[in-house]
mmCIF file with all atom_site columns, C-alpha atoms in Angstrom:
data_model
loop_
_atom_site.group_PDB
_atom_site.id
_atom_site.type_symbol
_atom_site.label_atom_id
_atom_site.label_alt_id
_atom_site.label_comp_id
_atom_site.label_asym_id
_atom_site.label_entity_id
_atom_site.label_seq_id
_atom_site.pdbx_PDB_ins_code
_atom_site.Cartn_x
_atom_site.Cartn_y
_atom_site.Cartn_z
_atom_site.occupancy
_atom_site.B_iso_or_equiv
_atom_site.pdbx_formal_charge
_atom_site.auth_seq_id
_atom_site.auth_comp_id
_atom_site.auth_asym_id
_atom_site.auth_atom_id
_atom_site.pdbx_PDB_model_num
ATOM 1   C CA . MET E 1 1   ? -4.859  -9.243  -10.464 1.00 96.00 ? 1   MET E CA 1
ATOM 2   C CA . ILE E 1 2   ? -5.547  -6.499  -7.918  1.00 97.00 ? 2   ILE E CA 1
ATOM 3   C CA . LEU E 1 3   ? -3.269  -5.411  -5.111  1.00 97.00 ? 3   LEU E CA 1
ATOM 4   C CA . HIS E 1 4   ? -5.298  -3.911  -2.265  1.00 98.00 ? 4   HIS E CA 1
ATOM 5   C CA . LEU E 1 5   ? -3.205  -1.614  -0.083  1.00 97.00 ? 5   LEU E CA 1
ATOM 6   C CA . ALA E 1 6   ? -4.324  -0.047  3.183   1.00 97.00 ? 6   ALA E CA 1
ATOM 7   C CA . ALA E 1 7   ? -2.486  2.296   5.557   1.00 98.00 ? 7   ALA E CA 1
ATOM 8   C CA . PHE E 1 8   ? -3.808  2.778   9.077   1.00 98.00 ? 8   PHE E CA 1
ATOM 9   C CA . THR E 1 9   ? -3.124  5.449   11.664  1.00 98.00 ? 9   THR E CA 1
ATOM 10  C CA . TRP E 1 10  ? -4.073  4.408   15.203  1.00 98.00 ? 10  TRP E CA 1
ATOM 11  C CA . LYS E 1 11  ? -5.862  6.255   17.939  1.00 98.00 ? 11  LYS E CA 1
ATOM 12  C CA . ASP E 1 12  ? -3.683  7.404   20.858  1.00 97.00 ? 12  ASP E CA 1
ATOM 13  C CA . ASP E 1 13  ? -4.925  4.695   23.234  1.00 97.00 ? 13  ASP E CA 1
ATOM 14  C CA . VAL E 1 14  ? -3.862  1.761   21.022  1.00 98.00 ? 14  VAL E CA 1
ATOM 15  C CA . THR E 1 15  ? -1.268  -0.435  22.754  1.00 98.00 ? 15  THR E CA 1
ATOM 16  C CA . ALA E 1 16  ? 1.527   -2.689  21.506  1.00 97.00 ? 16  ALA E CA 1
ATOM 17  C CA . ASP E 1 17  ? -0.544  -5.643  22.740  1.00 98.00 ? 17  ASP E CA 1
ATOM 18  C CA . ASP E 1 18  ? -3.499  -4.481  20.625  1.00 98.00 ? 18  ASP E CA 1
ATOM 19  C CA . ILE E 1 19  ? -1.252  -4.367  17.560  1.00 97.00 ? 19  ILE E CA 1
ATOM 20  C CA . ALA E 1 20  ? 0.231   -7.804  18.218  1.00 97.00 ? 20  ALA E CA 1
ATOM 21  C CA . GLU E 1 21  ? -3.261  -9.239  18.741  1.00 97.00 ? 21  GLU E CA 1
ATOM 22  C CA . LEU E 1 22  ? -4.519  -7.544  15.573  1.00 98.00 ? 22  LEU E CA 1
ATOM 23  C CA . THR E 1 23  ? -1.668  -8.985  13.508  1.00 97.00 ? 23  THR E CA 1
ATOM 24  C CA . SER E 1 24  ? -2.420  -12.441 14.845  1.00 97.00 ? 24  SER E CA 1
ATOM 25  C CA . GLN E 1 25  ? -6.159  -12.116 14.149  1.00 97.00 ? 25  GLN E CA 1
ATOM 26  C CA . LEU E 1 26  ? -5.590  -10.706 10.639  1.00 97.00 ? 26  LEU E CA 1
ATOM 27  C CA . ARG E 1 27  ? -3.269  -13.596 9.720   1.00 96.00 ? 27  ARG E CA 1
ATOM 28  C CA . ASP E 1 28  ? -5.804  -16.129 11.050  1.00 96.00 ? 28  ASP E CA 1
ATOM 29  C CA . MET E 1 29  ? -8.493  -14.297 9.066   1.00 97.00 ? 29  MET E CA 1
ATOM 30  C CA . ALA E 1 30  ? -6.444  -14.368 5.867   1.00 97.00 ? 30  ALA E CA 1
ATOM 31  C CA . ALA E 1 31  ? -6.083  -18.142 6.122   1.00 96.00 ? 31  ALA E CA 1
ATOM 32  C CA . GLN E 1 32  ? -9.888  -18.459 6.079   1.00 96.00 ? 32  GLN E CA 1
ATOM 33  C CA . ILE E 1 33  ? -10.525 -16.346 2.957   1.00 97.00 ? 33  ILE E CA 1
ATOM 34  C CA . PRO E 1 34  ? -9.795  -18.298 -0.246  1.00 96.00 ? 34  PRO E CA 1
ATOM 35  C CA . GLU E 1 35  ? -9.960  -15.182 -2.442  1.00 97.00 ? 35  GLU E CA 1
ATOM 36  C CA . LEU E 1 36  ? -6.718  -13.932 -0.860  1.00 97.00 ? 36  LEU E CA 1
ATOM 37  C CA . GLN E 1 37  ? -3.834  -15.081 -3.077  1.00 96.00 ? 37  GLN E CA 1
ATOM 38  C CA . SER E 1 38  ? -1.369  -13.368 -0.745  1.00 96.00 ? 38  SER E CA 1
ATOM 39  C CA . TYR E 1 39  ? -1.764  -11.282 2.391   1.00 97.00 ? 39  TYR E CA 1
ATOM 40  C CA . HIS E 1 40  ? 0.786   -9.265  4.307   1.00 96.00 ? 40  HIS E CA 1
ATOM 41  C CA . CYS E 1 41  ? 0.149   -7.039  7.335   1.00 97.00 ? 41  CYS E CA 1
ATOM 42  C CA . GLY E 1 42  ? 2.224   -5.437  10.021  1.00 97.00 ? 42  GLY E CA 1
ATOM 43  C CA . PRO E 1 43  ? 3.484   -2.287  11.709  1.00 97.00 ? 43  PRO E CA 1
ATOM 44  C CA . ASN E 1 44  ? 4.977   0.436   9.516   1.00 98.00 ? 44  ASN E CA 1
ATOM 45  C CA . LEU E 1 45  ? 8.778   0.038   9.635   1.00 97.00 ? 45  LEU E CA 1
ATOM 46  C CA . ARG E 1 46  ? 9.006   3.844   9.191   1.00 96.00 ? 46  ARG E CA 1
ATOM 47  C CA . VAL E 1 47  ? 12.255  3.713   7.204   1.00 93.00 ? 47  VAL E CA 1
ATOM 48  C CA . ARG E 1 48  ? 11.149  7.254   6.444   1.00 90.00 ? 48  ARG E CA 1
ATOM 49  C CA . PRO E 1 49  ? 8.884   9.396   8.685   1.00 88.00 ? 49  PRO E CA 1
ATOM 50  C CA . SER E 1 50  ? 5.170   8.726   8.137   1.00 93.00 ? 50  SER E CA 1
ATOM 51  C CA . PRO E 1 51  ? 1.896   9.317   9.981   1.00 94.00 ? 51  PRO E CA 1
ATOM 52  C CA . ALA E 1 52  ? 0.750   5.765   9.176   1.00 98.00 ? 52  ALA E CA 1
ATOM 53  C CA . ASP E 1 53  ? 1.262   3.144   11.891  1.00 98.00 ? 53  ASP E CA 1
ATOM 54  C CA . TYR E 1 54  ? 0.316   -0.059  10.099  1.00 98.00 ? 54  TYR E CA 1
ATOM 55  C CA . GLY E 1 55  ? -0.157  -1.520  6.633   1.00 97.00 ? 55  GLY E CA 1
ATOM 56  C CA . VAL E 1 56  ? -1.945  -4.286  4.768   1.00 97.00 ? 56  VAL E CA 1
ATOM 57  C CA . ALA E 1 57  ? -1.211  -5.621  1.275   1.00 97.00 ? 57  ALA E CA 1
ATOM 58  C CA . ALA E 1 58  ? -3.668  -8.179  -0.099  1.00 97.00 ? 58  ALA E CA 1
ATOM 59  C CA . MET E 1 59  ? -3.530  -9.739  -3.579  1.00 97.00 ? 59  MET E CA 1
ATOM 60  C CA . VAL E 1 60  ? -6.764  -10.919 -5.194  1.00 97.00 ? 60  VAL E CA 1
ATOM 61  C CA . GLU E 1 61  ? -7.806  -12.024 -8.658  1.00 97.00 ? 61  GLU E CA 1
ATOM 62  C CA . ASP E 1 62  ? -10.313 -9.234  -9.422  1.00 97.00 ? 62  ASP E CA 1
ATOM 63  C CA . ALA E 1 63  ? -12.860 -6.760  -8.040  1.00 96.00 ? 63  ALA E CA 1
ATOM 64  C CA . ARG E 1 64  ? -15.350 -9.548  -7.258  1.00 97.00 ? 64  ARG E CA 1
ATOM 65  C CA . ALA E 1 65  ? -12.728 -11.358 -5.175  1.00 97.00 ? 65  ALA E CA 1
ATOM 66  C CA . LEU E 1 66  ? -11.841 -8.116  -3.395  1.00 97.00 ? 66  LEU E CA 1
ATOM 67  C CA . GLU E 1 67  ? -15.495 -7.517  -2.505  1.00 96.00 ? 67  GLU E CA 1
ATOM 68  C CA . ALA E 1 68  ? -15.748 -11.106 -1.224  1.00 97.00 ? 68  ALA E CA 1
ATOM 69  C CA . TYR E 1 69  ? -12.677 -10.550 0.973   1.00 97.00 ? 69  TYR E CA 1
ATOM 70  C CA . LEU E 1 70  ? -13.839 -7.177  2.329   1.00 95.00 ? 70  LEU E CA 1
ATOM 71  C CA . ASP E 1 71  ? -17.358 -8.511  2.963   1.00 96.00 ? 71  ASP E CA 1
ATOM 72  C CA . ALA E 1 72  ? -16.220 -11.861 4.431   1.00 97.00 ? 72  ALA E CA 1
ATOM 73  C CA . PRO E 1 73  ? -17.596 -12.619 7.929   1.00 97.00 ? 73  PRO E CA 1
ATOM 74  C CA . ALA E 1 74  ? -14.019 -13.316 9.116   1.00 97.00 ? 74  ALA E CA 1
ATOM 75  C CA . HIS E 1 75  ? -12.990 -9.793  7.997   1.00 96.00 ? 75  HIS E CA 1
ATOM 76  C CA . ALA E 1 76  ? -16.048 -8.185  9.629   1.00 96.00 ? 76  ALA E CA 1
ATOM 77  C CA . ALA E 1 77  ? -15.345 -10.099 12.844  1.00 97.00 ? 77  ALA E CA 1
ATOM 78  C CA . VAL E 1 78  ? -11.800 -8.693  13.166  1.00 97.00 ? 78  VAL E CA 1
ATOM 79  C CA . TYR E 1 79  ? -13.151 -5.236  12.472  1.00 96.00 ? 79  TYR E CA 1
ATOM 80  C CA . GLU E 1 80  ? -15.894 -5.493  15.116  1.00 96.00 ? 80  GLU E CA 1
ATOM 81  C CA . ARG E 1 81  ? -13.687 -7.243  17.724  1.00 95.00 ? 81  ARG E CA 1
ATOM 82  C CA . LEU E 1 82  ? -10.646 -5.007  17.492  1.00 97.00 ? 82  LEU E CA 1
ATOM 83  C CA . LEU E 1 83  ? -9.695  -3.104  14.338  1.00 97.00 ? 83  LEU E CA 1
ATOM 84  C CA . GLY E 1 84  ? -12.706 -0.772  14.295  1.00 96.00 ? 84  GLY E CA 1
ATOM 85  C CA . ARG E 1 85  ? -11.890 0.831   17.652  1.00 97.00 ? 85  ARG E CA 1
ATOM 86  C CA . MET E 1 86  ? -8.194  1.244   16.823  1.00 98.00 ? 86  MET E CA 1
ATOM 87  C CA . ILE E 1 87  ? -8.524  3.330   13.651  1.00 98.00 ? 87  ILE E CA 1
ATOM 88  C CA . ALA E 1 88  ? -7.977  7.087   13.681  1.00 97.00 ? 88  ALA E CA 1
ATOM 89  C CA . ASP E 1 89  ? -7.408  7.184   9.907   1.00 96.00 ? 89  ASP E CA 1
ATOM 90  C CA . ARG E 1 90  ? -7.399  4.684   7.038   1.00 96.00 ? 90  ARG E CA 1
ATOM 91  C CA . VAL E 1 91  ? -6.361  5.145   3.398   1.00 97.00 ? 91  VAL E CA 1
ATOM 92  C CA . ALA E 1 92  ? -6.839  2.349   0.881   1.00 97.00 ? 92  ALA E CA 1
ATOM 93  C CA . VAL E 1 93  ? -5.830  1.927   -2.748  1.00 98.00 ? 93  VAL E CA 1
ATOM 94  C CA . GLN E 1 94  ? -6.455  -0.871  -5.236  1.00 98.00 ? 94  GLN E CA 1
ATOM 95  C CA . LEU E 1 95  ? -3.815  -1.275  -7.946  1.00 97.00 ? 95  LEU E CA 1
ATOM 96  C CA . GLU E 1 96  ? -4.401  -3.158  -11.187 1.00 96.00 ? 96  GLU E CA 1
ATOM 97  C CA . LEU E 1 97  ? -1.452  -5.536  -11.666 1.00 93.00 ? 97  LEU E CA 1
ATOM 98  C CA . GLY E 1 98  ? -0.410  -7.360  -14.827 1.00 72.00 ? 98  GLY E CA 1
ATOM 99  C CA . ALA E 1 99  ? -1.512  -11.042 -15.022 1.00 51.00 ? 99  ALA E CA 1
ATOM 100 C CA . ASP E 1 100 ? 2.140   -12.020 -14.338 1.00 48.00 ? 100 ASP E CA 1
ATOM 101 C CA . ALA E 1 101 ? 2.279   -10.260 -10.973 1.00 50.00 ? 101 ALA E CA 1
ATOM 102 C CA . GLY E 1 102 ? 3.625   -12.454 -8.168  1.00 46.00 ? 102 GLY E CA 1
ATOM 103 C CA . PRO E 1 103 ? 1.761   -13.039 -4.830  1.00 41.00 ? 103 PRO E CA 1
ATOM 104 C CA . MET L 1 1   ? 12.124  -8.216  2.076   1.00 96.00 ? 1   MET L CA 1
ATOM 105 C CA . ILE L 1 2   ? 10.282  -4.890  2.437   1.00 97.00 ? 2   ILE L CA 1
ATOM 106 C CA . LEU L 1 3   ? 7.122   -3.859  0.645   1.00 97.00 ? 3   LEU L CA 1
ATOM 107 C CA . HIS L 1 4   ? 6.956   -0.058  0.341   1.00 98.00 ? 4   HIS L CA 1
ATOM 108 C CA . LEU L 1 5   ? 3.387   1.164   -0.142  1.00 97.00 ? 5   LEU L CA 1
ATOM 109 C CA . ALA L 1 6   ? 2.376   4.716   -0.935  1.00 97.00 ? 6   ALA L CA 1
ATOM 110 C CA . ALA L 1 7   ? -1.062  6.253   -1.445  1.00 98.00 ? 7   ALA L CA 1
ATOM 111 C CA . PHE L 1 8   ? -1.367  9.659   -3.094  1.00 98.00 ? 8   PHE L CA 1
ATOM 112 C CA . THR L 1 9   ? -4.206  12.165  -3.196  1.00 98.00 ? 9   THR L CA 1
ATOM 113 C CA . TRP L 1 10  ? -3.892  14.692  -6.000  1.00 98.00 ? 10  TRP L CA 1
ATOM 114 C CA . LYS L 1 11  ? -4.408  18.418  -6.071  1.00 98.00 ? 11  LYS L CA 1
ATOM 115 C CA . ASP L 1 12  ? -7.560  19.601  -7.856  1.00 97.00 ? 12  ASP L CA 1
ATOM 116 C CA . ASP L 1 13  ? -5.684  20.826  -10.951 1.00 97.00 ? 13  ASP L CA 1
ATOM 117 C CA . VAL L 1 14  ? -4.132  17.434  -11.789 1.00 98.00 ? 14  VAL L CA 1
ATOM 118 C CA . THR L 1 15  ? -5.280  16.153  -15.190 1.00 98.00 ? 15  THR L CA 1
ATOM 119 C CA . ALA L 1 16  ? -5.709  12.694  -16.695 1.00 97.00 ? 16  ALA L CA 1
ATOM 120 C CA . ASP L 1 17  ? -2.731  13.508  -18.942 1.00 98.00 ? 17  ASP L CA 1
ATOM 121 C CA . ASP L 1 18  ? -0.587  14.303  -15.885 1.00 98.00 ? 18  ASP L CA 1
ATOM 122 C CA . ILE L 1 19  ? -1.483  10.916  -14.401 1.00 97.00 ? 19  ILE L CA 1
ATOM 123 C CA . ALA L 1 20  ? -0.753  9.039   -17.621 1.00 97.00 ? 20  ALA L CA 1
ATOM 124 C CA . GLU L 1 21  ? 2.578   10.854  -17.964 1.00 97.00 ? 21  GLU L CA 1
ATOM 125 C CA . LEU L 1 22  ? 3.427   10.152  -14.317 1.00 98.00 ? 22  LEU L CA 1
ATOM 126 C CA . THR L 1 23  ? 2.723   6.444   -14.741 1.00 97.00 ? 23  THR L CA 1
ATOM 127 C CA . SER L 1 24  ? 4.954   6.331   -17.780 1.00 97.00 ? 24  SER L CA 1
ATOM 128 C CA . GLN L 1 25  ? 7.771   8.214   -16.012 1.00 97.00 ? 25  GLN L CA 1
ATOM 129 C CA . LEU L 1 26  ? 7.525   6.069   -12.869 1.00 97.00 ? 26  LEU L CA 1
ATOM 130 C CA . ARG L 1 27  ? 7.751   2.851   -14.892 1.00 96.00 ? 27  ARG L CA 1
ATOM 131 C CA . ASP L 1 28  ? 10.768  4.173   -16.794 1.00 96.00 ? 28  ASP L CA 1
ATOM 132 C CA . MET L 1 29  ? 12.296  5.189   -13.453 1.00 97.00 ? 29  MET L CA 1
ATOM 133 C CA . ALA L 1 30  ? 11.706  1.761   -11.937 1.00 97.00 ? 30  ALA L CA 1
ATOM 134 C CA . ALA L 1 31  ? 13.592  0.120   -14.789 1.00 96.00 ? 31  ALA L CA 1
ATOM 135 C CA . GLN L 1 32  ? 16.655  2.207   -13.905 1.00 96.00 ? 32  GLN L CA 1
ATOM 136 C CA . ILE L 1 33  ? 16.757  1.349   -10.179 1.00 97.00 ? 33  ILE L CA 1
ATOM 137 C CA . PRO L 1 34  ? 18.288  -2.107  -9.562  1.00 96.00 ? 34  PRO L CA 1
ATOM 138 C CA . GLU L 1 35  ? 17.182  -2.195  -5.920  1.00 97.00 ? 35  GLU L CA 1
ATOM 139 C CA . LEU L 1 36  ? 13.559  -2.509  -7.046  1.00 97.00 ? 36  LEU L CA 1
ATOM 140 C CA . GLN L 1 37  ? 12.695  -6.229  -7.174  1.00 96.00 ? 37  GLN L CA 1
ATOM 141 C CA . SER L 1 38  ? 9.175   -5.361  -8.276  1.00 96.00 ? 38  SER L CA 1
ATOM 142 C CA . TYR L 1 39  ? 7.333   -2.103  -8.827  1.00 97.00 ? 39  TYR L CA 1
ATOM 143 C CA . HIS L 1 40  ? 3.672   -1.436  -9.446  1.00 96.00 ? 40  HIS L CA 1
ATOM 144 C CA . CYS L 1 41  ? 1.966   1.950   -9.789  1.00 97.00 ? 41  CYS L CA 1
ATOM 145 C CA . GLY L 1 42  ? -1.318  3.236   -11.074 1.00 97.00 ? 42  GLY L CA 1
ATOM 146 C CA . PRO L 1 43  ? -4.613  4.987   -10.403 1.00 97.00 ? 43  PRO L CA 1
ATOM 147 C CA . ASN L 1 44  ? -6.712  3.757   -7.502  1.00 98.00 ? 44  ASN L CA 1
ATOM 148 C CA . LEU L 1 45  ? -9.376  1.419   -8.925  1.00 97.00 ? 45  LEU L CA 1
ATOM 149 C CA . ARG L 1 46  ? -11.662 2.584   -6.098  1.00 96.00 ? 46  ARG L CA 1
ATOM 150 C CA . VAL L 1 47  ? -13.486 -0.754  -5.795  1.00 93.00 ? 47  VAL L CA 1
ATOM 151 C CA . ARG L 1 48  ? -14.527 0.876   -2.526  1.00 90.00 ? 48  ARG L CA 1
ATOM 152 C CA . PRO L 1 49  ? -14.729 4.675   -1.916  1.00 88.00 ? 49  PRO L CA 1
ATOM 153 C CA . SER L 1 50  ? -11.375 6.214   -0.939  1.00 93.00 ? 50  SER L CA 1
ATOM 154 C CA . PRO L 1 51  ? -9.788  9.661   -0.840  1.00 94.00 ? 51  PRO L CA 1
ATOM 155 C CA . ALA L 1 52  ? -6.590  8.282   -2.418  1.00 98.00 ? 52  ALA L CA 1
ATOM 156 C CA . ASP L 1 53  ? -6.219  8.720   -6.170  1.00 98.00 ? 53  ASP L CA 1
ATOM 157 C CA . TYR L 1 54  ? -3.081  6.716   -6.888  1.00 98.00 ? 54  TYR L CA 1
ATOM 158 C CA . GLY L 1 55  ? -0.875  4.000   -5.451  1.00 97.00 ? 55  GLY L CA 1
ATOM 159 C CA . VAL L 1 56  ? 2.646   2.602   -5.588  1.00 97.00 ? 56  VAL L CA 1
ATOM 160 C CA . ALA L 1 57  ? 3.875   -0.783  -4.357  1.00 97.00 ? 57  ALA L CA 1
ATOM 161 C CA . ALA L 1 58  ? 7.643   -1.355  -4.484  1.00 97.00 ? 58  ALA L CA 1
ATOM 162 C CA . MET L 1 59  ? 9.459   -4.479  -3.249  1.00 97.00 ? 59  MET L CA 1
ATOM 163 C CA . VAL L 1 60  ? 13.043  -4.163  -2.070  1.00 97.00 ? 60  VAL L CA 1
ATOM 164 C CA . GLU L 1 61  ? 15.475  -6.388  -0.191  1.00 97.00 ? 61  GLU L CA 1
ATOM 165 C CA . ASP L 1 62  ? 15.935  -4.238  2.934   1.00 97.00 ? 62  ASP L CA 1
ATOM 166 C CA . ALA L 1 63  ? 15.991  -0.741  4.425   1.00 96.00 ? 63  ALA L CA 1
ATOM 167 C CA . ARG L 1 64  ? 19.292  0.094   2.703   1.00 97.00 ? 64  ARG L CA 1
ATOM 168 C CA . ALA L 1 65  ? 17.802  -0.794  -0.668  1.00 97.00 ? 65  ALA L CA 1
ATOM 169 C CA . LEU L 1 66  ? 14.702  1.266   0.101   1.00 97.00 ? 66  LEU L CA 1
ATOM 170 C CA . GLU L 1 67  ? 16.838  4.299   0.952   1.00 96.00 ? 67  GLU L CA 1
ATOM 171 C CA . ALA L 1 68  ? 18.800  3.809   -2.293  1.00 97.00 ? 68  ALA L CA 1
ATOM 172 C CA . TYR L 1 69  ? 15.523  3.723   -4.264  1.00 97.00 ? 69  TYR L CA 1
ATOM 173 C CA . LEU L 1 70  ? 14.014  6.769   -2.530  1.00 95.00 ? 70  LEU L CA 1
ATOM 174 C CA . ASP L 1 71  ? 17.270  8.731   -2.876  1.00 96.00 ? 71  ASP L CA 1
ATOM 175 C CA . ALA L 1 72  ? 17.983  7.643   -6.461  1.00 97.00 ? 72  ALA L CA 1
ATOM 176 C CA . PRO L 1 73  ? 18.479  10.524  -8.945  1.00 97.00 ? 73  PRO L CA 1
ATOM 177 C CA . ALA L 1 74  ? 15.856  8.931   -11.232 1.00 97.00 ? 74  ALA L CA 1
ATOM 178 C CA . HIS L 1 75  ? 13.320  9.034   -8.369  1.00 96.00 ? 75  HIS L CA 1
ATOM 179 C CA . ALA L 1 76  ? 14.191  12.642  -7.483  1.00 96.00 ? 76  ALA L CA 1
ATOM 180 C CA . ALA L 1 77  ? 13.873  13.625  -11.145 1.00 97.00 ? 77  ALA L CA 1
ATOM 181 C CA . VAL L 1 78  ? 10.277  12.338  -11.422 1.00 97.00 ? 78  VAL L CA 1
ATOM 182 C CA . TYR L 1 79  ? 9.447   14.129  -8.194  1.00 96.00 ? 79  TYR L CA 1
ATOM 183 C CA . GLU L 1 80  ? 10.899  17.452  -9.374  1.00 96.00 ? 80  GLU L CA 1
ATOM 184 C CA . ARG L 1 81  ? 9.532   17.203  -12.946 1.00 95.00 ? 81  ARG L CA 1
ATOM 185 C CA . LEU L 1 82  ? 5.994   16.183  -12.129 1.00 97.00 ? 82  LEU L CA 1
ATOM 186 C CA . LEU L 1 83  ? 5.038   14.273  -8.975  1.00 97.00 ? 83  LEU L CA 1
ATOM 187 C CA . GLY L 1 84  ? 5.946   17.011  -6.489  1.00 96.00 ? 84  GLY L CA 1
ATOM 188 C CA . ARG L 1 85  ? 3.414   19.511  -7.877  1.00 97.00 ? 85  ARG L CA 1
ATOM 189 C CA . MET L 1 86  ? 0.619   16.906  -8.085  1.00 98.00 ? 86  MET L CA 1
ATOM 190 C CA . ILE L 1 87  ? 0.556   15.822  -4.441  1.00 98.00 ? 87  ILE L CA 1
ATOM 191 C CA . ALA L 1 88  ? -2.091  17.121  -2.048  1.00 97.00 ? 88  ALA L CA 1
ATOM 192 C CA . ASP L 1 89  ? -1.495  14.233  0.389   1.00 96.00 ? 89  ASP L CA 1
ATOM 193 C CA . ARG L 1 90  ? 0.793   11.190  0.605   1.00 96.00 ? 90  ARG L CA 1
ATOM 194 C CA . VAL L 1 91  ? 0.778   8.280   3.066   1.00 97.00 ? 91  VAL L CA 1
ATOM 195 C CA . ALA L 1 92  ? 3.527   5.662   2.967   1.00 97.00 ? 92  ALA L CA 1
ATOM 196 C CA . VAL L 1 93  ? 4.039   2.401   4.827   1.00 98.00 ? 93  VAL L CA 1
ATOM 197 C CA . GLN L 1 94  ? 6.872   -0.123  4.747   1.00 98.00 ? 94  GLN L CA 1
ATOM 198 C CA . LEU L 1 95  ? 5.898   -3.713  5.550   1.00 97.00 ? 95  LEU L CA 1
ATOM 199 C CA . GLU L 1 96  ? 8.378   -6.391  6.596   1.00 96.00 ? 96  GLU L CA 1
ATOM 200 C CA . LEU L 1 97  ? 7.697   -9.473  4.436   1.00 93.00 ? 97  LEU L CA 1
ATOM 201 C CA . GLY L 1 98  ? 8.890   -13.020 5.017   1.00 72.00 ? 98  GLY L CA 1
ATOM 202 C CA . ALA L 1 99  ? 11.956  -14.069 2.939   1.00 52.00 ? 99  ALA L CA 1
ATOM 203 C CA . ASP L 1 100 ? 9.589   -16.170 0.792   1.00 48.00 ? 100 ASP L CA 1
ATOM 204 C CA . ALA L 1 101 ? 7.477   -13.192 -0.305  1.00 51.00 ? 101 ALA L CA 1
ATOM 205 C CA . GLY L 1 102 ? 6.964   -13.002 -4.052  1.00 46.00 ? 102 GLY L CA 1
ATOM 206 C CA . PRO L 1 103 ? 7.665   -9.804  -6.103  1.00 41.00 ? 103 PRO L CA 1
#
């Protein structure tokens, strides 16, 4: 199993409405991509100070499934419609999880 | 539930041995911190290019539990012994998960 993690920092002109719309579109997107075994996204709670504004955690079976998710038309559509113009910075990590890892 | 995500970029002098030792110390640490409902750490698989070298994903009940984890002596000890001198950059996000979220 692979856990794909992404942290986003927004441009200054991004609004609360943009973020709410993005969250809605990402959740709709996730429902259309069978490779996603679990998918969580949302604003950074900032329990501790952090430059990152938003996060995504997506669980997939393997690298092939991750590629399928990242290259999925539904993912590209969200990027082109909204996400692409919001991003000032993005950092992503893929973690190898044991086979017993939960969703 | 809160998913705490962290992405680390290492300094140039960090070795493969440092990373292996860090992974071992972090897993030992996680076993000592009851607030951690699940804990995953490891090198970035870099299925796609990324500046980040390493990632952590920790699941806790709430903000209080996250603070207890981040302030735990076992966490501070890993930081002082090893992690602190390895970090060139660190980005962290906390995601609010539904109550049904798996570990």
